[in-house]
């Protein structure tokens, strides 16, 4: 994949595949979680919602692995795992198979969660017993487009070197990023851009990303730089 394709692609899967090992399992987990939060209304069981929330918390070291595994096993025992279902998306996101594994299994789980979530958002469930309609395929394409924005928000431009001066990490910038991250509300991103610019940041890509339309989610590459997350 070349840079122009990265910036215009409407399918998250080739974008994720192009990252290869130039990323972290944490960011892949958060991408999978972001996709699953898009279908939160379809997660009607408390076990699914708990598993999703704890997976996000585990990505940032807020809960231990033992807690995640316990919740994941309970989720699997209660709801099982089926393709193209909301619970199947969560099962991929939790990714029991890659908690001890390497990056490639993590990437497979992230792709699985994204694909399942997109089909669920398009209204396609496995128990329909029929092929997706043209309308459903179009709806999936729109969901794929949203997921590509998640990829760009979390991983930035993989073709550009990330340079961040410690002097830009002011108390104001850190407080803004921390609050947005904790609340999962990134509406203050333009204010973060102002704080970074006031601190001397002159990177157009970083400032434009903060001031752009988003969406922004946990794992946002700019917020991560401010908060020293990888």
JSON list of C-alpha atoms in Angstrom, two decimals:
[
{"chain": "A", "resi": 1, "resn": "UNK", "atom": "CA", "xyz": [0.00, 0.00, 0.00]},
{"chain": "A", "resi": 2, "resn": "UNK", "atom": "CA", "xyz": [1.30, 3.46, -0.92]},
{"chain": "A", "resi": 3, "resn": "UNK", "atom": "CA", "xyz": [0.59, 6.67, 0.99]},
{"chain": "A", "resi": 4, "resn": "UNK", "atom": "CA", "xyz": [-2.12, 7.87, -1.39]},
{"chain": "A", "resi": 5, "resn": "UNK", "atom": "CA", "xyz": [-4.00, 4.60, -0.91]},
{"chain": "A", "resi": 6, "resn": "UNK", "atom": "CA", "xyz": [-3.64, 4.89, 2.87]},
{"chain": "A", "resi": 7, "resn": "UNK", "atom": "CA", "xyz": [-5.18, 8.37, 2.83]},
{"chain": "A", "resi": 8, "resn": "UNK", "atom": "CA", "xyz": [-8.11, 7.46, 0.56]},
{"chain": "A", "resi": 9, "resn": "UNK", "atom": "CA", "xyz": [-8.80, 3.79, 1.29]},
{"chain": "A", "resi": 10, "resn": "UNK", "atom": "CA", "xyz": [-12.36, 2.87, 2.25]},
{"chain": "A", "resi": 11, "resn": "UNK", "atom": "CA", "xyz": [-11.64, -0.62, 3.58]},
{"chain": "A", "resi": 12, "resn": "UNK", "atom": "CA", "xyz": [-9.91, -1.09, 6.95]},
{"chain": "A", "resi": 13, "resn": "UNK", "atom": "CA", "xyz": [-8.58, -4.57, 6.25]},
{"chain": "A", "resi": 14, "resn": "UNK", "atom": "CA", "xyz": [-5.85, -3.75, 3.69]},
{"chain": "A", "resi": 15, "resn": "UNK", "atom": "CA", "xyz": [-4.87, -0.77, 5.84]},
{"chain": "A", "resi": 16, "resn": "UNK", "atom": "CA", "xyz": [-4.42, -2.98, 8.89]},
{"chain": "A", "resi": 17, "resn": "UNK", "atom": "CA", "xyz": [-2.56, -5.59, 6.87]},
{"chain": "A", "resi": 18, "resn": "UNK", "atom": "CA", "xyz": [-0.17, -2.93, 5.60]},
{"chain": "A", "resi": 19, "resn": "UNK", "atom": "CA", "xyz": [0.84, -2.09, 9.18]},
{"chain": "A", "resi": 20, "resn": "UNK", "atom": "CA", "xyz": [2.46, -5.50, 9.61]},
{"chain": "A", "resi": 21, "resn": "UNK", "atom": "CA", "xyz": [4.62, -5.21, 12.74]},
{"chain": "A", "resi": 22, "resn": "UNK", "atom": "CA", "xyz": [4.82, -1.43, 12.79]},
{"chain": "A", "resi": 23, "resn": "UNK", "atom": "CA", "xyz": [2.21, -1.15, 15.53]},
{"chain": "A", "resi": 24, "resn": "UNK", "atom": "CA", "xyz": [1.24, -2.52, 18.94]},
{"chain": "A", "resi": 25, "resn": "UNK", "atom": "CA", "xyz": [-1.24, -5.05, 20.25]},
{"chain": "A", "resi": 26, "resn": "UNK", "atom": "CA", "xyz": [-2.67, -2.28, 22.42]},
{"chain": "A", "resi": 27, "resn": "UNK", "atom": "CA", "xyz": [-3.67, -0.17, 19.44]},
{"chain": "A", "resi": 28, "resn": "UNK", "atom": "CA", "xyz": [-5.13, -3.18, 17.65]},
{"chain": "A", "resi": 29, "resn": "UNK", "atom": "CA", "xyz": [-7.23, -3.96, 20.72]},
{"chain": "A", "resi": 30, "resn": "UNK", "atom": "CA", "xyz": [-8.48, -0.40, 20.91]},
{"chain": "A", "resi": 31, "resn": "UNK", "atom": "CA", "xyz": [-9.35, -0.41, 17.20]},
{"chain": "A", "resi": 32, "resn": "UNK", "atom": "CA", "xyz": [-11.36, -3.62, 17.68]},
{"chain": "A", "resi": 33, "resn": "UNK", "atom": "CA", "xyz": [-13.10, -2.09, 20.70]},
{"chain": "A", "resi": 34, "resn": "UNK", "atom": "CA", "xyz": [-13.97, 1.07, 18.77]},
{"chain": "A", "resi": 35, "resn": "UNK", "atom": "CA", "xyz": [-15.62, -1.05, 16.07]},
{"chain": "A", "resi": 36, "resn": "UNK", "atom": "CA", "xyz": [-17.62, -2.96, 18.69]},
{"chain": "A", "resi": 37, "resn": "UNK", "atom": "CA", "xyz": [-18.75, 0.23, 20.42]},
{"chain": "A", "resi": 38, "resn": "UNK", "atom": "CA", "xyz": [-20.34, 1.18, 17.08]},
{"chain": "A", "resi": 39, "resn": "UNK", "atom": "CA", "xyz": [-22.73, -1.75, 17.53]},
{"chain": "A", "resi": 40, "resn": "UNK", "atom": "CA", "xyz": [-23.31, -1.27, 21.26]},
{"chain": "A", "resi": 41, "resn": "UNK", "atom": "CA", "xyz": [-27.15, -1.26, 20.86]},
{"chain": "A", "resi": 42, "resn": "UNK", "atom": "CA", "xyz": [-26.88, -4.81, 19.50]},
{"chain": "A", "resi": 43, "resn": "UNK", "atom": "CA", "xyz": [-25.00, -6.01, 22.60]},
{"chain": "A", "resi": 44, "resn": "UNK", "atom": "CA", "xyz": [-28.07, -6.78, 24.65]},
{"chain": "A", "resi": 45, "resn": "UNK", "atom": "CA", "xyz": [-26.40, -9.14, 27.12]},
{"chain": "A", "resi": 46, "resn": "UNK", "atom": "CA", "xyz": [-24.57, -7.70, 30.10]},
{"chain": "A", "resi": 47, "resn": "UNK", "atom": "CA", "xyz": [-21.76, -10.23, 29.60]},
{"chain": "A", "resi": 48, "resn": "UNK", "atom": "CA", "xyz": [-20.98, -8.81, 26.16]},
{"chain": "A", "resi": 49, "resn": "UNK", "atom": "CA", "xyz": [-20.90, -5.23, 27.36]},
{"chain": "A", "resi": 50, "resn": "UNK", "atom": "CA", "xyz": [-18.72, -6.17, 30.34]},
{"chain": "A", "resi": 51, "resn": "UNK", "atom": "CA", "xyz": [-16.30, -8.11, 28.14]},
{"chain": "A", "resi": 52, "resn": "UNK", "atom": "CA", "xyz": [-16.00, -5.17, 25.73]},
{"chain": "A", "resi": 53, "resn": "UNK", "atom": "CA", "xyz": [-15.43, -2.61, 28.49]},
{"chain": "A", "resi": 54, "resn": "UNK", "atom": "CA", "xyz": [-12.84, -4.76, 30.26]},
{"chain": "A", "resi": 55, "resn": "UNK", "atom": "CA", "xyz": [-11.00, -5.43, 26.99]},
{"chain": "A", "resi": 56, "resn": "UNK", "atom": "CA", "xyz": [-10.63, -1.69, 26.50]},
{"chain": "A", "resi": 57, "resn": "UNK", "atom": "CA", "xyz": [-9.48, -1.28, 30.09]},
{"chain": "A", "resi": 58, "resn": "UNK", "atom": "CA", "xyz": [-6.98, -4.12, 29.76]},
{"chain": "A", "resi": 59, "resn": "UNK", "atom": "CA", "xyz": [-5.46, -2.48, 26.67]},
{"chain": "A", "resi": 60, "resn": "UNK", "atom": "CA", "xyz": [-4.43, 0.46, 28.85]},
{"chain": "A", "resi": 61, "resn": "UNK", "atom": "CA", "xyz": [-3.33, -1.53, 31.86]},
{"chain": "A", "resi": 62, "resn": "UNK", "atom": "CA", "xyz": [-6.33, -0.58, 33.98]},
{"chain": "A", "resi": 63, "resn": "UNK", "atom": "CA", "xyz": [-7.19, -4.21, 34.82]},
{"chain": "A", "resi": 64, "resn": "UNK", "atom": "CA", "xyz": [-4.97, -7.32, 35.03]},
{"chain": "A", "resi": 65, "resn": "UNK", "atom": "CA", "xyz": [-4.94, -10.08, 32.44]},
{"chain": "A", "resi": 66, "resn": "UNK", "atom": "CA", "xyz": [-6.49, -12.53, 34.90]},
{"chain": "A", "resi": 67, "resn": "UNK", "atom": "CA", "xyz": [-9.62, -10.36, 35.14]},
{"chain": "A", "resi": 68, "resn": "UNK", "atom": "CA", "xyz": [-9.89, -10.10, 31.37]},
{"chain": "A", "resi": 69, "resn": "UNK", "atom": "CA", "xyz": [-9.54, -13.86, 30.92]},
{"chain": "A", "resi": 70, "resn": "UNK", "atom": "CA", "xyz": [-12.20, -14.55, 33.56]},
{"chain": "A", "resi": 71, "resn": "UNK", "atom": "CA", "xyz": [-14.69, -12.22, 31.91]},
{"chain": "A", "resi": 72, "resn": "UNK", "atom": "CA", "xyz": [-13.82, -13.52, 28.45]},
{"chain": "A", "resi": 73, "resn": "UNK", "atom": "CA", "xyz": [-14.41, -17.12, 29.49]},
{"chain": "A", "resi": 74, "resn": "UNK", "atom": "CA", "xyz": [-17.74, -16.19, 31.10]},
{"chain": "A", "resi": 75, "resn": "UNK", "atom": "CA", "xyz": [-18.73, -14.36, 27.92]},
{"chain": "A", "resi": 76, "resn": "UNK", "atom": "CA", "xyz": [-17.86, -17.38, 25.78]},
{"chain": "A", "resi": 77, "resn": "UNK", "atom": "CA", "xyz": [-19.73, -19.77, 28.07]},
{"chain": "A", "resi": 78, "resn": "UNK", "atom": "CA", "xyz": [-22.86, -17.63, 28.16]},
{"chain": "A", "resi": 79, "resn": "UNK", "atom": "CA", "xyz": [-23.19, -16.42, 24.60]},
{"chain": "A", "resi": 80, "resn": "UNK", "atom": "CA", "xyz": [-20.84, -18.53, 22.53]},
{"chain": "A", "resi": 81, "resn": "UNK", "atom": "CA", "xyz": [-19.33, -17.14, 19.34]},
{"chain": "A", "resi": 82, "resn": "UNK", "atom": "CA", "xyz": [-20.98, -16.87, 15.93]},
{"chain": "A", "resi": 83, "resn": "UNK", "atom": "CA", "xyz": [-19.81, -15.09, 12.80]},
{"chain": "A", "resi": 84, "resn": "UNK", "atom": "CA", "xyz": [-21.56, -11.88, 11.75]},
{"chain": "A", "resi": 85, "resn": "UNK", "atom": "CA", "xyz": [-23.15, -11.38, 15.17]},
{"chain": "A", "resi": 86, "resn": "UNK", "atom": "CA", "xyz": [-22.64, -8.70, 17.77]},
{"chain": "A", "resi": 87, "resn": "UNK", "atom": "CA", "xyz": [-21.35, -11.19, 20.34]},
{"chain": "A", "resi": 88, "resn": "UNK", "atom": "CA", "xyz": [-19.04, -12.65, 17.70]},
{"chain": "A", "resi": 89, "resn": "UNK", "atom": "CA", "xyz": [-17.51, -9.23, 17.19]},
{"chain": "A", "resi": 90, "resn": "UNK", "atom": "CA", "xyz": [-16.85, -8.90, 20.91]},
{"chain": "A", "resi": 91, "resn": "UNK", "atom": "CA", "xyz": [-15.36, -12.40, 20.99]},
{"chain": "A", "resi": 92, "resn": "UNK", "atom": "CA", "xyz": [-12.87, -11.38, 18.30]},
{"chain": "A", "resi": 93, "resn": "UNK", "atom": "CA", "xyz": [-12.10, -8.13, 20.09]},
{"chain": "A", "resi": 94, "resn": "UNK", "atom": "CA", "xyz": [-11.38, -9.84, 23.38]},
{"chain": "A", "resi": 95, "resn": "UNK", "atom": "CA", "xyz": [-9.13, -12.22, 21.47]},
{"chain": "A", "resi": 96, "resn": "UNK", "atom": "CA", "xyz": [-8.31, -14.94, 23.99]},
{"chain": "A", "resi": 97, "resn": "UNK", "atom": "CA", "xyz": [-6.00, -16.44, 21.39]},
{"chain": "A", "resi": 98, "resn": "UNK", "atom": "CA", "xyz": [-3.67, -13.46, 21.30]},
{"chain": "A", "resi": 99, "resn": "UNK", "atom": "CA", "xyz": [-3.42, -12.43, 24.94]},
{"chain": "A", "resi": 100, "resn": "UNK", "atom": "CA", "xyz": [-0.22, -14.46, 25.06]},
{"chain": "A", "resi": 101, "resn": "UNK", "atom": "CA", "xyz": [0.56, -14.34, 21.36]},
{"chain": "A", "resi": 102, "resn": "UNK", "atom": "CA", "xyz": [2.40, -12.18, 18.89]},
{"chain": "A", "resi": 103, "resn": "UNK", "atom": "CA", "xyz": [1.24, -9.33, 16.68]},
{"chain": "A", "resi": 104, "resn": "UNK", "atom": "CA", "xyz": [-0.09, -11.41, 13.78]},
{"chain": "A", "resi": 105, "resn": "UNK", "atom": "CA", "xyz": [-2.76, -13.19, 15.88]},
{"chain": "A", "resi": 106, "resn": "UNK", "atom": "CA", "xyz": [-3.68, -9.79, 17.33]},
{"chain": "A", "resi": 107, "resn": "UNK", "atom": "CA", "xyz": [-4.12, -8.42, 13.82]},
{"chain": "A", "resi": 108, "resn": "UNK", "atom": "CA", "xyz": [-6.35, -11.35, 12.86]},
{"chain": "A", "resi": 109, "resn": "UNK", "atom": "CA", "xyz": [-8.56, -10.75, 15.90]},
{"chain": "A", "resi": 110, "resn": "UNK", "atom": "CA", "xyz": [-8.82, -7.02, 15.14]},
{"chain": "A", "resi": 111, "resn": "UNK", "atom": "CA", "xyz": [-9.81, -7.73, 11.54]},
{"chain": "A", "resi": 112, "resn": "UNK", "atom": "CA", "xyz": [-12.37, -10.27, 12.68]},
{"chain": "A", "resi": 113, "resn": "UNK", "atom": "CA", "xyz": [-13.96, -7.84, 15.13]},
{"chain": "A", "resi": 114, "resn": "UNK", "atom": "CA", "xyz": [-14.09, -5.10, 12.50]},
{"chain": "A", "resi": 115, "resn": "UNK", "atom": "CA", "xyz": [-15.60, -7.35, 9.84]},
{"chain": "A", "resi": 116, "resn": "UNK", "atom": "CA", "xyz": [-18.25, -8.76, 12.19]},
{"chain": "A", "resi": 117, "resn": "UNK", "atom": "CA", "xyz": [-19.14, -5.32, 13.52]},
{"chain": "A", "resi": 118, "resn": "UNK", "atom": "CA", "xyz": [-19.53, -3.92, 10.00]},
{"chain": "A", "resi": 119, "resn": "UNK", "atom": "CA", "xyz": [-21.91, -6.71, 9.00]},
{"chain": "A", "resi": 120, "resn": "UNK", "atom": "CA", "xyz": [-23.92, -6.33, 12.20]},
{"chain": "A", "resi": 121, "resn": "UNK", "atom": "CA", "xyz": [-24.20, -2.58, 11.59]},
{"chain": "A", "resi": 122, "resn": "UNK", "atom": "CA", "xyz": [-25.43, -3.39, 8.08]},
{"chain": "A", "resi": 123, "resn": "UNK", "atom": "CA", "xyz": [-28.19, -5.52, 9.55]},
{"chain": "A", "resi": 124, "resn": "UNK", "atom": "CA", "xyz": [-26.73, -8.84, 8.41]},
{"chain": "A", "resi": 125, "resn": "UNK", "atom": "CA", "xyz": [-26.92, -11.63, 10.99]},
{"chain": "A", "resi": 126, "resn": "UNK", "atom": "CA", "xyz": [-25.90, -15.23, 10.49]},
{"chain": "A", "resi": 127, "resn": "UNK", "atom": "CA", "xyz": [-29.32, -16.62, 11.34]},
{"chain": "A", "resi": 128, "resn": "UNK", "atom": "CA", "xyz": [-30.97, -14.83, 8.38]},
{"chain": "A", "resi": 129, "resn": "UNK", "atom": "CA", "xyz": [-30.00, -17.73, 6.17]},
{"chain": "A", "resi": 130, "resn": "UNK", "atom": "CA", "xyz": [-29.63, -15.61, 3.05]},
{"chain": "A", "resi": 131, "resn": "UNK", "atom": "CA", "xyz": [-27.06, -13.55, 1.20]},
{"chain": "A", "resi": 132, "resn": "UNK", "atom": "CA", "xyz": [-26.75, -9.84, 1.98]},
{"chain": "A", "resi": 133, "resn": "UNK", "atom": "CA", "xyz": [-28.93, -7.61, -0.16]},
{"chain": "A", "resi": 134, "resn": "UNK", "atom": "CA", "xyz": [-27.54, -4.77, -2.25]},
{"chain": "A", "resi": 135, "resn": "UNK", "atom": "CA", "xyz": [-28.76, -2.34, 0.41]},
{"chain": "A", "resi": 136, "resn": "UNK", "atom": "CA", "xyz": [-27.00, -4.28, 3.16]},
{"chain": "A", "resi": 137, "resn": "UNK", "atom": "CA", "xyz": [-23.76, -4.42, 1.18]},
{"chain": "A", "resi": 138, "resn": "UNK", "atom": "CA", "xyz": [-23.96, -0.64, 0.72]},
{"chain": "A", "resi": 139, "resn": "UNK", "atom": "CA", "xyz": [-24.54, -0.22, 4.46]},
{"chain": "A", "resi": 140, "resn": "UNK", "atom": "CA", "xyz": [-21.51, -2.37, 5.17]},
{"chain": "A", "resi": 141, "resn": "UNK", "atom": "CA", "xyz": [-19.41, -0.25, 2.83]},
{"chain": "A", "resi": 142, "resn": "UNK", "atom": "CA", "xyz": [-20.44, 2.84, 4.78]},
{"chain": "A", "resi": 143, "resn": "UNK", "atom": "CA", "xyz": [-19.49, 1.15, 8.05]},
{"chain": "A", "resi": 144, "resn": "UNK", "atom": "CA", "xyz": [-16.17, 0.09, 6.54]},
{"chain": "A", "resi": 145, "resn": "UNK", "atom": "CA", "xyz": [-15.55, 3.75, 5.69]},
{"chain": "A", "resi": 146, "resn": "UNK", "atom": "CA", "xyz": [-16.10, 4.73, 9.33]},
{"chain": "A", "resi": 147, "resn": "UNK", "atom": "CA", "xyz": [-13.72, 1.99, 10.43]},
{"chain": "A", "resi": 148, "resn": "UNK", "atom": "CA", "xyz": [-11.01, 3.31, 8.09]},
{"chain": "A", "resi": 149, "resn": "UNK", "atom": "CA", "xyz": [-11.29, 6.63, 9.91]},
{"chain": "A", "resi": 150, "resn": "UNK", "atom": "CA", "xyz": [-10.74, 4.73, 13.16]},
{"chain": "A", "resi": 151, "resn": "UNK", "atom": "CA", "xyz": [-7.59, 3.24, 11.64]},
{"chain": "A", "resi": 152, "resn": "UNK", "atom": "CA", "xyz": [-6.30, 6.65, 10.60]},
{"chain": "A", "resi": 153, "resn": "UNK", "atom": "CA", "xyz": [-7.23, 8.12, 14.00]},
{"chain": "A", "resi": 154, "resn": "UNK", "atom": "CA", "xyz": [-5.45, 5.40, 15.96]},
{"chain": "A", "resi": 155, "resn": "UNK", "atom": "CA", "xyz": [-2.44, 4.74, 13.75]},
{"chain": "A", "resi": 156, "resn": "UNK", "atom": "CA", "xyz": [-1.99, 8.12, 12.08]},
{"chain": "A", "resi": 157, "resn": "UNK", "atom": "CA", "xyz": [-0.25, 8.19, 8.72]},
{"chain": "A", "resi": 158, "resn": "UNK", "atom": "CA", "xyz": [1.97, 5.13, 8.69]},
{"chain": "A", "resi": 159, "resn": "UNK", "atom": "CA", "xyz": [4.07, 6.71, 5.93]},
{"chain": "A", "resi": 160, "resn": "UNK", "atom": "CA", "xyz": [5.04, 9.77, 7.98]},
{"chain": "A", "resi": 161, "resn": "UNK", "atom": "CA", "xyz": [7.55, 9.70, 10.85]},
{"chain": "A", "resi": 162, "resn": "UNK", "atom": "CA", "xyz": [6.04, 10.63, 14.21]},
{"chain": "A", "resi": 163, "resn": "UNK", "atom": "CA", "xyz": [8.01, 13.40, 15.89]},
{"chain": "A", "resi": 164, "resn": "UNK", "atom": "CA", "xyz": [6.78, 14.86, 19.16]},
{"chain": "A", "resi": 165, "resn": "UNK", "atom": "CA", "xyz": [8.74, 17.36, 21.22]},
{"chain": "A", "resi": 166, "resn": "UNK", "atom": "CA", "xyz": [8.52, 16.88, 24.99]},
{"chain": "A", "resi": 167, "resn": "UNK", "atom": "CA", "xyz": [8.06, 20.66, 25.31]},
{"chain": "A", "resi": 168, "resn": "UNK", "atom": "CA", "xyz": [4.61, 20.30, 23.71]},
{"chain": "A", "resi": 169, "resn": "UNK", "atom": "CA", "xyz": [3.49, 18.03, 26.55]},
{"chain": "A", "resi": 170, "resn": "UNK", "atom": "CA", "xyz": [2.33, 20.84, 28.82]},
{"chain": "A", "resi": 171, "resn": "UNK", "atom": "CA", "xyz": [0.14, 20.38, 31.88]},
{"chain": "A", "resi": 172, "resn": "UNK", "atom": "CA", "xyz": [-2.78, 21.87, 29.94]},
{"chain": "A", "resi": 173, "resn": "UNK", "atom": "CA", "xyz": [-2.35, 19.47, 27.02]},
{"chain": "A", "resi": 174, "resn": "UNK", "atom": "CA", "xyz": [-2.02, 16.47, 29.34]},
{"chain": "A", "resi": 175, "resn": "UNK", "atom": "CA", "xyz": [-5.09, 17.47, 31.35]},
{"chain": "A", "resi": 176, "resn": "UNK", "atom": "CA", "xyz": [-7.19, 17.88, 28.19]},
{"chain": "A", "resi": 177, "resn": "UNK", "atom": "CA", "xyz": [-6.07, 14.57, 26.69]},
{"chain": "A", "resi": 178, "resn": "UNK", "atom": "CA", "xyz": [-6.55, 12.73, 29.99]},
{"chain": "A", "resi": 179, "resn": "UNK", "atom": "CA", "xyz": [-10.07, 14.03, 30.48]},
{"chain": "A", "resi": 180, "resn": "UNK", "atom": "CA", "xyz": [-11.13, 13.17, 26.93]},
{"chain": "A", "resi": 181, "resn": "UNK", "atom": "CA", "xyz": [-9.59, 9.73, 27.23]},
{"chain": "A", "resi": 182, "resn": "UNK", "atom": "CA", "xyz": [-11.26, 8.99, 30.55]},
{"chain": "A", "resi": 183, "resn": "UNK", "atom": "CA", "xyz": [-14.68, 10.20, 29.41]},
{"chain": "A", "resi": 184, "resn": "UNK", "atom": "CA", "xyz": [-14.40, 8.68, 25.91]},
{"chain": "A", "resi": 185, "resn": "UNK", "atom": "CA", "xyz": [-15.53, 12.11, 24.71]},
{"chain": "A", "resi": 186, "resn": "UNK", "atom": "CA", "xyz": [-13.10, 13.73, 22.27]},
{"chain": "A", "resi": 187, "resn": "UNK", "atom": "CA", "xyz": [-15.09, 16.87, 21.49]},
{"chain": "A", "resi": 188, "resn": "UNK", "atom": "CA", "xyz": [-12.29, 18.98, 23.01]},
{"chain": "A", "resi": 189, "resn": "UNK", "atom": "CA", "xyz": [-9.74, 17.91, 20.38]},
{"chain": "A", "resi": 190, "resn": "UNK", "atom": "CA", "xyz": [-9.72, 21.40, 18.76]},
{"chain": "A", "resi": 191, "resn": "UNK", "atom": "CA", "xyz": [-8.88, 22.85, 22.19]},
{"chain": "A", "resi": 192, "resn": "UNK", "atom": "CA", "xyz": [-6.05, 20.34, 22.49]},
{"chain": "A", "resi": 193, "resn": "UNK", "atom": "CA", "xyz": [-4.77, 21.63, 19.13]},
{"chain": "A", "resi": 194, "resn": "UNK", "atom": "CA", "xyz": [-4.73, 25.16, 20.55]},
{"chain": "A", "resi": 195, "resn": "UNK", "atom": "CA", "xyz": [-2.82, 23.97, 23.62]},
{"chain": "A", "resi": 196, "resn": "UNK", "atom": "CA", "xyz": [-0.26, 22.17, 21.49]},
{"chain": "A", "resi": 197, "resn": "UNK", "atom": "CA", "xyz": [0.14, 25.17, 19.22]},
{"chain": "A", "resi": 198, "resn": "UNK", "atom": "CA", "xyz": [0.56, 27.48, 22.22]},
{"chain": "A", "resi": 199, "resn": "UNK", "atom": "CA", "xyz": [3.34, 25.14, 23.39]},
{"chain": "A", "resi": 200, "resn": "UNK", "atom": "CA", "xyz": [5.14, 25.58, 20.07]},
{"chain": "A", "resi": 201, "resn": "UNK", "atom": "CA", "xyz": [3.85, 22.62, 18.07]},
{"chain": "A", "resi": 202, "resn": "UNK", "atom": "CA", "xyz": [4.11, 23.45, 14.38]},
{"chain": "A", "resi": 203, "resn": "UNK", "atom": "CA", "xyz": [3.22, 20.08, 12.90]},
{"chain": "A", "resi": 204, "resn": "UNK", "atom": "CA", "xyz": [0.35, 20.69, 10.49]},
{"chain": "A", "resi": 205, "resn": "UNK", "atom": "CA", "xyz": [-0.65, 17.01, 10.39]},
{"chain": "A", "resi": 206, "resn": "UNK", "atom": "CA", "xyz": [-1.04, 16.89, 14.17]},
{"chain": "A", "resi": 207, "resn": "UNK", "atom": "CA", "xyz": [-2.93, 20.16, 14.47]},
{"chain": "A", "resi": 208, "resn": "UNK", "atom": "CA", "xyz": [-5.15, 19.38, 11.48]},
{"chain": "A", "resi": 209, "resn": "UNK", "atom": "CA", "xyz": [-5.98, 15.99, 12.93]},
{"chain": "A", "resi": 210, "resn": "UNK", "atom": "CA", "xyz": [-7.10, 17.57, 16.20]},
{"chain": "A", "resi": 211, "resn": "UNK", "atom": "CA", "xyz": [-9.19, 20.16, 14.39]},
{"chain": "A", "resi": 212, "resn": "UNK", "atom": "CA", "xyz": [-10.62, 17.80, 11.82]},
{"chain": "A", "resi": 213, "resn": "UNK", "atom": "CA", "xyz": [-14.07, 16.19, 11.88]},
{"chain": "A", "resi": 214, "resn": "UNK", "atom": "CA", "xyz": [-12.85, 12.95, 13.42]},
{"chain": "A", "resi": 215, "resn": "UNK", "atom": "CA", "xyz": [-14.07, 10.53, 14.60]},
{"chain": "A", "resi": 216, "resn": "UNK", "atom": "CA", "xyz": [-11.66, 10.25, 17.52]},
{"chain": "A", "resi": 217, "resn": "UNK", "atom": "CA", "xyz": [-11.53, 7.24, 19.82]},
{"chain": "A", "resi": 218, "resn": "UNK", "atom": "CA", "xyz": [-9.34, 5.78, 22.54]},
{"chain": "A", "resi": 219, "resn": "UNK", "atom": "CA", "xyz": [-5.96, 5.19, 20.98]},
{"chain": "A", "resi": 220, "resn": "UNK", "atom": "CA", "xyz": [-6.04, 8.43, 18.93]},
{"chain": "A", "resi": 221, "resn": "UNK", "atom": "CA", "xyz": [-2.42, 8.90, 17.83]},
{"chain": "A", "resi": 222, "resn": "UNK", "atom": "CA", "xyz": [-2.21, 12.52, 18.94]},
{"chain": "A", "resi": 223, "resn": "UNK", "atom": "CA", "xyz": [-3.77, 11.92, 22.35]},
{"chain": "A", "resi": 224, "resn": "UNK", "atom": "CA", "xyz": [-1.47, 8.93, 22.77]},
{"chain": "A", "resi": 225, "resn": "UNK", "atom": "CA", "xyz": [1.59, 11.08, 22.10]},
{"chain": "A", "resi": 226, "resn": "UNK", "atom": "CA", "xyz": [0.47, 13.61, 24.70]},
{"chain": "A", "resi": 227, "resn": "UNK", "atom": "CA", "xyz": [-0.21, 10.88, 27.25]},
{"chain": "A", "resi": 228, "resn": "UNK", "atom": "CA", "xyz": [2.94, 8.85, 26.45]},
{"chain": "A", "resi": 229, "resn": "UNK", "atom": "CA", "xyz": [0.93, 5.85, 25.32]},
{"chain": "A", "resi": 230, "resn": "UNK", "atom": "CA", "xyz": [2.11, 3.43, 22.63]}
]
